[in-house]
Short mmCIF file of C-alpha atoms in Angstrom, two decimals:
data_model
loop_
_atom_site.label_atom_id
_atom_site.label_comp_id
_atom_site.label_asym_id
_atom_site.label_seq_id
_atom_site.Cartn_x
_atom_site.Cartn_y
_atom_site.Cartn_z
CA MET A 15 0.00 0.00 0.00
CA PRO A 16 1.46 3.42 -0.94
CA GLU A 17 2.64 5.40 2.07
CA GLY A 18 1.79 8.97 2.95
CA ASP A 19 4.68 10.56 1.06
CA VAL A 20 3.68 8.80 -2.17
CA VAL A 21 0.09 9.98 -1.80
CA TRP A 22 1.29 13.53 -1.06
CA LEU A 23 3.33 13.57 -4.28
CA THR A 24 0.40 12.12 -6.23
CA ALA A 25 -1.82 14.91 -4.90
CA ARG A 26 0.68 17.55 -5.95
CA ARG A 27 0.93 16.16 -9.48
CA LEU A 28 -2.84 15.94 -9.81
CA HIS A 29 -3.14 19.51 -8.55
CA GLU A 30 -0.61 20.72 -11.11
CA ALA A 31 -2.46 18.95 -13.92
CA LEU A 32 -6.06 19.78 -12.98
CA ALA A 33 -6.41 22.73 -10.62
CA GLY A 34 -7.71 26.02 -11.98
CA ARG A 35 -9.14 24.49 -15.16
CA PRO A 36 -12.68 23.34 -16.03
CA LEU A 37 -13.22 19.65 -16.57
CA THR A 38 -13.93 18.57 -20.15
CA ARG A 39 -14.26 14.94 -19.10
CA ALA A 40 -15.19 13.27 -15.82
CA GLN A 41 -15.83 9.58 -16.33
CA PHE A 42 -16.65 7.56 -13.23
CA ARG A 43 -16.27 3.91 -14.15
CA VAL A 44 -17.86 2.63 -10.97
CA PRO A 45 -21.54 1.60 -11.11
CA ARG A 46 -23.02 3.89 -8.45
CA LEU A 47 -21.43 7.00 -10.01
CA ALA A 48 -21.80 6.10 -13.67
CA THR A 49 -24.26 8.96 -14.30
CA ALA A 50 -22.33 11.64 -12.37
CA ASP A 51 -21.39 14.54 -14.65
CA LEU A 52 -18.89 17.17 -13.51
CA ARG A 53 -18.04 18.57 -16.94
CA GLY A 54 -17.64 22.33 -16.94
CA ARG A 55 -16.81 22.50 -13.23
CA THR A 56 -13.41 23.88 -12.29
CA VAL A 57 -11.09 21.78 -10.14
CA LEU A 58 -10.22 23.97 -7.16
CA GLU A 59 -7.46 21.93 -5.55
CA VAL A 60 -6.17 18.44 -4.88
CA VAL A 61 -4.91 17.59 -1.39
CA SER A 62 -3.84 14.50 0.48
CA ARG A 63 -5.03 13.46 3.92
CA GLY A 64 -2.86 10.62 5.12
CA LYS A 65 -3.31 8.00 2.40
CA HIS A 66 -6.51 9.58 1.05
CA LEU A 67 -6.84 11.93 -1.93
CA LEU A 68 -9.40 14.73 -2.03
CA ILE A 69 -10.12 16.43 -5.38
CA ARG A 70 -12.23 19.51 -4.62
CA VAL A 71 -14.42 20.75 -7.45
CA GLU A 72 -16.45 23.89 -8.03
CA GLY A 73 -19.95 23.66 -6.61
CA GLY A 74 -18.98 22.26 -3.22
CA LEU A 75 -18.15 18.72 -4.35
CA THR A 76 -15.18 16.49 -3.53
CA ILE A 77 -13.99 13.38 -5.34
CA HIS A 78 -12.55 11.12 -2.66
CA THR A 79 -10.21 8.31 -3.72
CA HIS A 80 -7.89 5.85 -2.02
CA LEU A 81 -5.17 3.86 -3.78
CA LEU A 82 -5.27 0.88 -1.38
CA MET A 83 -2.79 -1.78 -2.55
CA GLU A 84 -2.68 -1.45 -6.33
CA GLY A 85 -4.14 1.93 -7.27
CA ARG A 86 -2.26 4.63 -9.14
CA TRP A 87 -2.85 7.84 -11.05
CA LEU A 88 -1.35 8.47 -14.49
CA ILE A 89 -1.03 12.01 -15.87
CA ARG A 90 -1.14 12.23 -19.66
CA PRO A 91 -1.72 14.83 -22.39
CA ALA A 92 -5.39 15.38 -23.21
CA GLY A 93 -6.73 12.82 -25.66
CA PRO A 94 -9.22 9.98 -26.09
CA PRO A 95 -10.12 8.23 -22.83
CA PRO A 96 -8.22 4.97 -22.33
CA ARG A 97 -9.80 1.59 -22.93
CA ASP A 98 -8.57 -0.36 -19.96
CA HIS A 99 -10.62 -2.46 -17.57
CA ARG A 100 -8.46 -1.24 -14.67
CA VAL A 101 -9.52 2.39 -15.08
CA ARG A 102 -11.95 3.61 -12.43
CA LEU A 103 -11.90 7.36 -13.05
CA VAL A 104 -10.83 9.74 -15.82
CA LEU A 105 -10.59 13.49 -15.22
CA ALA A 106 -9.48 15.75 -18.06
CA ASN A 107 -9.27 19.36 -19.15
CA ALA A 108 -8.20 20.91 -22.42
CA GLU A 109 -4.53 20.18 -21.71
CA ARG A 110 -4.12 17.22 -19.37
CA GLN A 111 -5.79 13.94 -18.49
CA ALA A 112 -5.61 12.13 -15.15
CA VAL A 113 -6.34 8.41 -15.24
CA GLY A 114 -7.04 6.54 -12.01
CA GLN A 115 -6.25 2.84 -12.35
CA SER A 116 -7.27 0.10 -9.89
CA LEU A 117 -8.39 2.64 -7.32
CA GLY A 118 -9.54 0.94 -4.15
CA LEU A 119 -12.16 3.59 -3.43
CA VAL A 120 -13.96 6.20 -5.52
CA GLU A 121 -16.77 8.31 -4.12
CA LEU A 122 -18.34 11.71 -4.69
CA LEU A 123 -19.35 13.72 -1.64
CA ARG A 124 -20.05 17.24 -0.56
CA THR A 125 -16.93 19.13 0.43
CA ALA A 126 -18.62 20.24 3.64
CA GLU A 127 -19.02 16.56 4.54
CA GLU A 128 -15.43 15.41 3.98
CA ASP A 129 -15.10 14.57 7.65
CA ALA A 130 -17.45 11.66 7.08
CA ALA A 131 -14.71 10.11 4.94
CA VAL A 132 -11.50 11.24 6.64
CA GLY A 133 -12.49 12.63 10.02
CA HIS A 134 -11.53 9.37 11.72
CA LEU A 135 -7.88 9.79 10.80
CA GLY A 136 -5.22 10.79 13.27
CA PRO A 137 -2.92 13.78 12.69
CA ASP A 138 -1.44 13.76 9.19
CA LEU A 139 2.35 13.54 9.33
CA LEU A 140 2.50 15.64 6.15
CA ASP A 141 -0.03 18.24 7.20
CA PRO A 142 1.36 21.58 5.93
CA GLY A 143 0.61 23.00 9.37
CA TRP A 144 2.48 20.27 11.24
CA ASP A 145 3.67 21.65 14.57
CA GLY A 146 4.10 20.74 18.21
CA ASP A 147 0.35 20.65 18.80
CA LEU A 148 -0.28 18.12 16.03
CA ALA A 149 2.67 16.04 17.21
CA ALA A 150 1.29 16.05 20.75
CA ARG A 151 -2.11 14.94 19.45
CA ALA A 152 -0.50 12.04 17.59
CA VAL A 153 1.35 10.99 20.75
CA ALA A 154 -1.87 11.20 22.75
CA ARG A 155 -3.70 9.03 20.22
CA LEU A 156 -1.00 6.37 20.45
CA GLU A 157 -1.09 6.50 24.25
CA GLU A 158 -4.83 5.79 24.27
CA GLN A 159 -3.91 2.11 23.65
CA PRO A 160 -0.91 1.58 25.95
CA GLU A 161 -0.80 -2.22 25.72
CA ARG A 162 -0.92 -2.35 21.93
CA ALA A 163 2.28 -3.37 20.10
CA ILE A 164 3.94 -0.25 18.71
CA GLY A 165 4.43 -1.87 15.29
CA GLU A 166 0.70 -2.45 15.03
CA ALA A 167 -0.19 0.99 16.40
CA LEU A 168 1.97 2.84 13.86
CA LEU A 169 0.01 1.29 11.00
CA ASP A 170 -3.31 2.36 12.50
CA GLN A 171 -4.27 5.47 10.55
CA THR A 172 -6.62 6.56 13.34
CA ARG A 173 -3.57 7.07 15.58
CA LEU A 174 -1.48 9.08 13.10
CA ALA A 175 -1.87 9.13 9.33
CA GLY A 176 0.70 8.33 6.68
CA ILE A 177 2.88 5.49 7.96
CA GLY A 178 3.00 2.23 6.01
CA ASN A 179 5.03 -0.93 6.47
CA VAL A 180 8.30 0.49 5.11
CA TYR A 181 8.35 3.44 7.45
CA LYS A 182 7.14 1.34 10.37
CA ALA A 183 10.19 -0.90 10.06
CA GLU A 184 12.65 1.93 9.52
CA ILE A 185 11.34 4.22 12.26
CA LEU A 186 11.45 1.44 14.84
CA PHE A 187 14.99 0.48 13.84
CA LEU A 188 16.24 4.06 14.05
CA ARG A 189 14.66 4.45 17.50
CA GLY A 190 15.94 1.04 18.68
CA VAL A 191 12.42 -0.23 19.41
CA HIS A 192 11.31 -3.85 18.98
CA PRO A 193 8.08 -4.08 16.91
CA TRP A 194 6.21 -5.90 19.69
CA THR A 195 7.08 -3.43 22.42
CA PRO A 196 3.86 -2.11 24.02
CA VAL A 197 3.21 1.56 23.34
CA ALA A 198 3.58 2.23 27.06
CA GLY A 199 7.07 0.72 26.96
CA VAL A 200 8.40 2.94 24.18
CA ARG A 201 11.02 5.33 25.46
CA ASP A 202 10.42 8.91 24.25
CA LEU A 203 7.30 8.45 22.13
CA PRO A 204 7.35 12.14 21.06
CA ALA A 205 10.80 11.63 19.50
CA LEU A 206 9.49 8.62 17.57
CA VAL A 207 6.55 10.64 16.20
CA GLU A 208 8.83 13.52 15.22
CA LEU A 209 11.18 11.11 13.43
CA ALA A 210 8.22 9.74 11.48
CA HIS A 211 7.32 13.28 10.38
CA ARG A 212 10.91 14.06 9.36
CA LEU A 213 11.33 10.89 7.30
CA LEU A 214 8.09 11.33 5.36
CA ASP A 215 8.77 15.01 4.84
CA ALA A 216 12.29 14.31 3.54
CA ASN A 217 11.00 11.83 0.96
CA LYS A 218 7.76 13.42 -0.17
CA GLU A 219 9.15 15.04 -3.32
CA ARG A 220 10.85 11.97 -4.77
CA HIS A 221 10.10 8.37 -5.65
CA GLY A 222 11.28 5.84 -3.12
CA HIS A 223 11.62 5.84 0.65
CA ILE A 224 15.24 6.64 1.52
CA THR A 225 15.94 6.23 5.23
CA THR A 226 19.70 5.52 5.26
CA GLY A 227 20.68 8.64 3.33
CA ASN A 228 22.22 6.38 0.66
CA LEU A 229 20.55 6.60 -2.75
CA GLY A 230 22.40 3.57 -4.11
CA ARG A 231 20.31 0.67 -5.38
CA GLY A 232 19.70 -1.75 -2.53
CA GLN A 233 21.14 0.68 0.03
CA GLU A 234 18.00 2.69 0.77
CA HIS A 235 16.76 0.90 3.90
CA TRP A 236 18.15 -0.23 7.22
CA VAL A 237 15.98 -3.31 7.80
CA TYR A 238 12.92 -3.27 5.53
CA GLY A 239 13.07 -6.11 3.00
CA ARG A 240 16.46 -7.29 4.35
CA ALA A 241 15.47 -10.41 6.32
CA GLY A 242 18.38 -12.83 6.65
CA ARG A 243 20.96 -10.21 5.72
CA PRO A 244 23.39 -8.55 8.15
CA CYS A 245 22.38 -5.41 10.00
CA ARG A 246 24.10 -2.39 8.50
CA ARG A 247 25.08 -1.27 12.00
CA CYS A 248 26.08 -4.38 13.93
CA GLY A 249 26.11 -7.29 11.47
CA THR A 250 23.40 -9.28 13.27
CA ARG A 251 21.00 -11.20 11.03
CA ILE A 252 17.83 -9.21 10.32
CA GLU A 253 14.68 -11.04 11.44
CA ARG A 254 11.15 -10.95 10.09
CA ALA A 255 7.75 -12.16 11.26
CA SER A 256 4.09 -11.50 10.55
CA GLN A 257 2.48 -8.77 12.65
CA ALA A 258 -1.18 -7.82 12.85
CA SER A 259 -2.54 -4.57 11.45
CA GLY A 260 -5.98 -3.12 10.83
CA VAL A 261 -5.77 -4.10 7.15
CA GLY A 262 -4.41 -7.62 7.58
CA ASP A 263 -1.08 -9.02 8.69
CA ARG A 264 2.08 -7.24 7.59
CA THR A 265 5.69 -8.41 7.74
CA ALA A 266 7.78 -6.83 10.48
CA PHE A 267 11.57 -6.50 10.02
CA TRP A 268 13.99 -5.80 12.88
CA CYS A 269 17.52 -6.31 14.17
CA PRO A 270 17.49 -8.40 17.38
CA ARG A 271 20.58 -6.63 18.71
CA CYS A 272 19.76 -3.04 17.80
CA GLN A 273 16.08 -3.52 18.72
CA PRO A 274 16.06 -5.94 21.65
CA ALA A 275 12.79 -7.25 23.06
CA ARG A 276 12.27 -5.91 26.57
#
């Protein structure tokens, strides 16, 4: 599933392609919205909220989409709409065309009612107004479930929004925290939240999640995807195991020496 920085970049590219221009095409290829017609309405802005995308359109309407596991948006020059069974939504103006493939969610709602779709989310790590207050709210949300494993809690978008499995593994390694440590047992939870914000913010304008500072192929991560290989810090074999999350089990990666179980 794309992480918050990928969704942020997708929102920016959609905004650049669509905002400020009237729609010449708005094809919803999902049954319940097949008759919706937004042609002639100007796209006002495109923003991300955690892993959700909100395309706000003139007339107080918002197109809400979520990529889930396989979704993606393609930006192309204006032209005939694509014939592809994976396409769920096509938005176009006189110059550009945005094609949403394999989107996990497509809905049309009133902008004033966006909270019905995204109000359950915790603080967005890439909120443009991120500050100490938002960070404190994220910490408080995590602390509401003190016995929950921190690796599971970080993937819960109602605690804080934007972290996926890659960042979960890397954040916990960098903070020296075992994935099954209870939230209450995490030393300096505010520092962990602030690290999460810094990592997503550092990567939001590029493809790929670089957490080591090394852009070399295969050198991007400390532990994610490196099970059975030596830890870059201490040489200990990286471990992996399945860990629960709200959207099904995910694989946890950790170094037993750098992230000891307590």
